[in-house]
Short mmCIF file of C-alpha atoms and ligand atoms in Angstrom, two decimals:
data_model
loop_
_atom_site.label_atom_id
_atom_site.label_comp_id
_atom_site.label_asym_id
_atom_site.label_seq_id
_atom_site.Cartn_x
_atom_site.Cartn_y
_atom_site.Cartn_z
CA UNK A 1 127.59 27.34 11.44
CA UNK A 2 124.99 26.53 13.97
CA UNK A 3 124.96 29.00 16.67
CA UNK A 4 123.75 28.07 20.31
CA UNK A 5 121.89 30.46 22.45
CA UNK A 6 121.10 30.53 26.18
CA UNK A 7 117.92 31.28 26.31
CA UNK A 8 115.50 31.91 29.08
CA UNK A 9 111.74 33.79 28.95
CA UNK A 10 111.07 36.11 31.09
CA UNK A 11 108.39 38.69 32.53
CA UNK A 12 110.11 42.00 32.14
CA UNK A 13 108.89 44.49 35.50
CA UNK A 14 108.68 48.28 34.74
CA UNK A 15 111.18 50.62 35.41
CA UNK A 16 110.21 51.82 38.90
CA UNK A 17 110.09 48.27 40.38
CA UNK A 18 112.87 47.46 38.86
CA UNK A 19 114.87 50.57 40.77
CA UNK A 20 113.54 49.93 43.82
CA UNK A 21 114.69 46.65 43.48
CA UNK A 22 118.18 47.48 42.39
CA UNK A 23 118.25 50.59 44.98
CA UNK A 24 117.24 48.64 47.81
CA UNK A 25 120.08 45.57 46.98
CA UNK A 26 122.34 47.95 46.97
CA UNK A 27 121.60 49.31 50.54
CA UNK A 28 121.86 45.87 52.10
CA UNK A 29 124.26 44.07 50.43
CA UNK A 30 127.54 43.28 52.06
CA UNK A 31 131.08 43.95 50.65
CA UNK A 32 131.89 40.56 47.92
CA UNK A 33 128.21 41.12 46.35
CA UNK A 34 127.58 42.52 43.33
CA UNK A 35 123.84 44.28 42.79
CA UNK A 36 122.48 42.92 39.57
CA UNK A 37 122.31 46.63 37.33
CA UNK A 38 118.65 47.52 36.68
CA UNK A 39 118.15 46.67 33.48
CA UNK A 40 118.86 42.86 34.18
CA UNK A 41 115.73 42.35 36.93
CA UNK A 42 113.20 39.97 35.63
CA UNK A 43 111.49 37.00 36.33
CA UNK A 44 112.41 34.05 34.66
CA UNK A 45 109.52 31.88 33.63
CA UNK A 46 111.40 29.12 31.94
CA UNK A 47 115.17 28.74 31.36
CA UNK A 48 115.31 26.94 27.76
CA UNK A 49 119.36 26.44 28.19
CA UNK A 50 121.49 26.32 25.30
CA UNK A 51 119.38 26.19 21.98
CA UNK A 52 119.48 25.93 18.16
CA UNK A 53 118.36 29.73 16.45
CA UNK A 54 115.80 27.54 15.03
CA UNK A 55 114.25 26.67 18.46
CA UNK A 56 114.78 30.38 18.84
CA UNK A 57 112.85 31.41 16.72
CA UNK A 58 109.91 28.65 17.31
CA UNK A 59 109.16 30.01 20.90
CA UNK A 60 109.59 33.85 19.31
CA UNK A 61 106.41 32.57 17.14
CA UNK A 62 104.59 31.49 19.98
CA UNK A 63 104.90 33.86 22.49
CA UNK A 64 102.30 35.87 21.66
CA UNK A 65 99.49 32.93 21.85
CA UNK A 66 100.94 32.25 25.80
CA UNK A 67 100.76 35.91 26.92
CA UNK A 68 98.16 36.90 29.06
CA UNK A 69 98.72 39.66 31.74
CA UNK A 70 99.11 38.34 35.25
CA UNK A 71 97.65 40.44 37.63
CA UNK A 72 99.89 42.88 39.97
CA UNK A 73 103.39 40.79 41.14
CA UNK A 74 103.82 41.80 44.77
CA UNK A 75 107.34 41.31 46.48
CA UNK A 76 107.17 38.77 49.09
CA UNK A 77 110.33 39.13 50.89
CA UNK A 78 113.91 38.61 50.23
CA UNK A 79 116.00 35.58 50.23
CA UNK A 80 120.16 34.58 50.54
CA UNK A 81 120.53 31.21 48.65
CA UNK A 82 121.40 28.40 48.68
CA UNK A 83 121.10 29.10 52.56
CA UNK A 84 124.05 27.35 53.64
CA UNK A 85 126.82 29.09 50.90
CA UNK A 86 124.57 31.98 49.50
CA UNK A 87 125.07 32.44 45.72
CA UNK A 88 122.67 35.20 45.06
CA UNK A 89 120.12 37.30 46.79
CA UNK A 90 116.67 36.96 45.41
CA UNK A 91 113.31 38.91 46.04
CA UNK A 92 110.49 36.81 46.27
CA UNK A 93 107.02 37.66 43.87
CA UNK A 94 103.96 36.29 44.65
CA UNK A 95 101.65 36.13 42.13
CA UNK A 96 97.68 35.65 41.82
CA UNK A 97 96.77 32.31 40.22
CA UNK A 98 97.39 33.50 36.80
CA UNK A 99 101.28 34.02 37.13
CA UNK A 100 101.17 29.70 37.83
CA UNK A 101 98.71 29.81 34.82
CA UNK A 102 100.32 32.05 32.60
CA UNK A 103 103.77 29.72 33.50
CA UNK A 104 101.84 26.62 32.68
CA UNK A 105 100.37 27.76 29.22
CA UNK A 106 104.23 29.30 28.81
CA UNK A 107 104.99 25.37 29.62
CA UNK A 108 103.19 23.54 27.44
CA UNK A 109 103.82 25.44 24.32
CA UNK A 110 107.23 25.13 24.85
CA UNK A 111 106.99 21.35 25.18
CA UNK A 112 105.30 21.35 21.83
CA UNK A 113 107.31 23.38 19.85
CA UNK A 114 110.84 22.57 21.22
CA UNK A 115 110.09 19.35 23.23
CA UNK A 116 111.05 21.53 26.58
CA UNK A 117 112.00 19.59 29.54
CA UNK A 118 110.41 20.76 32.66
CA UNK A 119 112.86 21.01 35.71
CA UNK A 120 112.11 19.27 39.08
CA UNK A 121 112.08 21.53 40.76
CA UNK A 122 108.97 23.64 41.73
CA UNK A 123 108.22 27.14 40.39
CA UNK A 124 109.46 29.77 42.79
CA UNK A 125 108.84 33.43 40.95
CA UNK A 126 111.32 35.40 41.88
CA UNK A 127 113.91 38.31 40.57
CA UNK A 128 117.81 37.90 41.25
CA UNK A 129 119.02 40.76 42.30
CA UNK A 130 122.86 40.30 43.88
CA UNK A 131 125.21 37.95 43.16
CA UNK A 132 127.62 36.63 45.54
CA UNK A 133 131.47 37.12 44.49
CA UNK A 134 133.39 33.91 43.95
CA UNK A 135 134.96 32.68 47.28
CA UNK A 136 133.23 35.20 49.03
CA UNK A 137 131.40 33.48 52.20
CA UNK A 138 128.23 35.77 53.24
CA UNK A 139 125.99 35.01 56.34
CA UNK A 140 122.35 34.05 54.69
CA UNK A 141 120.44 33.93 58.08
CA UNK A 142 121.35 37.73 59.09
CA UNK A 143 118.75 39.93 59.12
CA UNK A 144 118.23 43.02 56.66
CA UNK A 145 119.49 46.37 57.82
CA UNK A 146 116.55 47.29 55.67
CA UNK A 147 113.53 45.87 54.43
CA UNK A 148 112.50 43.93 50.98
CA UNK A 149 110.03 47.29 49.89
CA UNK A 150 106.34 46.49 49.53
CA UNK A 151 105.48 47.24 45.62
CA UNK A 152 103.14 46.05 43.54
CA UNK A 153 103.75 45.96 39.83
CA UNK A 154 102.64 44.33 36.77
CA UNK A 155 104.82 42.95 34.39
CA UNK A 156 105.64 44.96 31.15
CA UNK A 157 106.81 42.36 28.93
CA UNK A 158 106.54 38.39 28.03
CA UNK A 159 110.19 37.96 26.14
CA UNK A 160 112.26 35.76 25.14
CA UNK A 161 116.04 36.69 26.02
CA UNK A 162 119.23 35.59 24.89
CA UNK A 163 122.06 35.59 27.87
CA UNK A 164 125.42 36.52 26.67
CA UNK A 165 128.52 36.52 28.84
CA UNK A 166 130.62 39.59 28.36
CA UNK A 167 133.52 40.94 30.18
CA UNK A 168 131.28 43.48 32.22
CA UNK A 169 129.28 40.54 33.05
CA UNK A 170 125.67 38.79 31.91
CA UNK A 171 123.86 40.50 28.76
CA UNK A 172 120.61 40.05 28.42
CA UNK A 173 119.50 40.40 24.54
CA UNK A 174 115.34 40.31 23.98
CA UNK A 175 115.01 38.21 20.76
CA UNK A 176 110.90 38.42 20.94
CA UNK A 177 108.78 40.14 23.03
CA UNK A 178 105.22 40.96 23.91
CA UNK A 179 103.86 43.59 25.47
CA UNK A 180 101.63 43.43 28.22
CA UNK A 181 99.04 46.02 28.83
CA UNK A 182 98.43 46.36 32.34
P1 LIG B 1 118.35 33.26 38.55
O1 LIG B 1 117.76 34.62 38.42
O2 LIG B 1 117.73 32.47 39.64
O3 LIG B 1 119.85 33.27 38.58
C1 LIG B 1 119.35 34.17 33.09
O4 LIG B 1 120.48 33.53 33.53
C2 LIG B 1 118.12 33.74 33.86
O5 LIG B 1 117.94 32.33 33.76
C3 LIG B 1 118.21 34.04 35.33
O6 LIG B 1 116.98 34.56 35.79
C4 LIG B 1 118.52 32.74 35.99
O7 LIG B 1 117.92 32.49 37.22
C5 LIG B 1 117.96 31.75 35.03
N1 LIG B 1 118.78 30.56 35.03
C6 LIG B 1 120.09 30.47 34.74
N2 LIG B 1 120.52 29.20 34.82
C7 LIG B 1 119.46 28.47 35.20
C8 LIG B 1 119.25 27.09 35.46
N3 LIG B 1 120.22 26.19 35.32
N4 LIG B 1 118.03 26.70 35.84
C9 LIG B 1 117.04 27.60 35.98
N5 LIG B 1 117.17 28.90 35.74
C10 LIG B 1 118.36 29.34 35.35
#
């Protein structure tokens, strides 16, 4: 049997970032929008799709050689998008240089070891945290009754996660990960 995995790698933010993230969703979010629970905020680096436990297991060995910590992610505002039919609400992250160089290295190994694909579409860090309800319309251009909170954190984790859908929703299992020291 050859089981396929959706897999994606990630940074994984510490705790506190990740509740004020989660906390402050769930202030401004309107009714149809579900707040993404805590413990599924992250920033996806690269999403590998649906993959062999082989490939798997080929990006697990190499994580370690592409992790390097980035400096401190600061939140750079909040988004509704697509902005014409929102889908999700997303925080923005900017990064120093070495979150685009830490993505690149990230990149290139995976091209190498499971001839990765790149998408078109540029980079754009940043951490879902609501989803919009199917057939639920919300207004993307109205303005926060609160605003995106200013942090500063630095990653805890480079990992490589398995996403399963379950009845409650997405499950995100880590299948490798390396730990950043900050
Ligand atoms: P999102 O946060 O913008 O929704 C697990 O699903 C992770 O992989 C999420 O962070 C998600 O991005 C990302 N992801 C899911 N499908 C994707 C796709 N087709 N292209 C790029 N990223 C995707």
């Amino acid at each position: 049997v050859s089981e396929r995995l959706r897999l994606f790698v990630a940074l994984e933010l510490p705790r506190e970032g990740r509740s004020a993230l989660a906390g402050w969703a769930a202030e401004v979010v309107p009714l149809g929008v579900r707040v993404v629970p805590e413990e599924n905020l992250h920033l996806t680096l690269a999403f590998l799709g649906s993959r062999s436990a082989a490939d798997a297991e080929a990006v697990s060995e190499r994580l370690a050689l592409v992790a390097w910590p980035p400096e401190a992610l600061a939140t750079a505002g909040a988004q509704w998008l697509p902005e014409r039919r929102p889908r999700v609400l997303a925080v923005s992250l900017s990064g120093a240089d070495d979150l685009a160089a830490l993505r690149d290295r990230l990149v290139a190994s995976l091209v190498r070891a499971i001839g990765f694909e790149l998408e078109r579409r540029p980079f754009w860090p940043h951490v879902t945290v609501g989803r919009v309800m199917r057939d639920v319309r919300v207004d993307g251009r109205r303005e926060f009754p609160v605003p995106v909170p200013q942090l500063s954190m630095h990653p805890a984790a480079l990992t490589l996660f398995a996403s399963r859908t379950t009845a409650e929703g997405a499950r995100y299992e880590a299948l490798a990960r390396v730990e950043l020291a900050s």
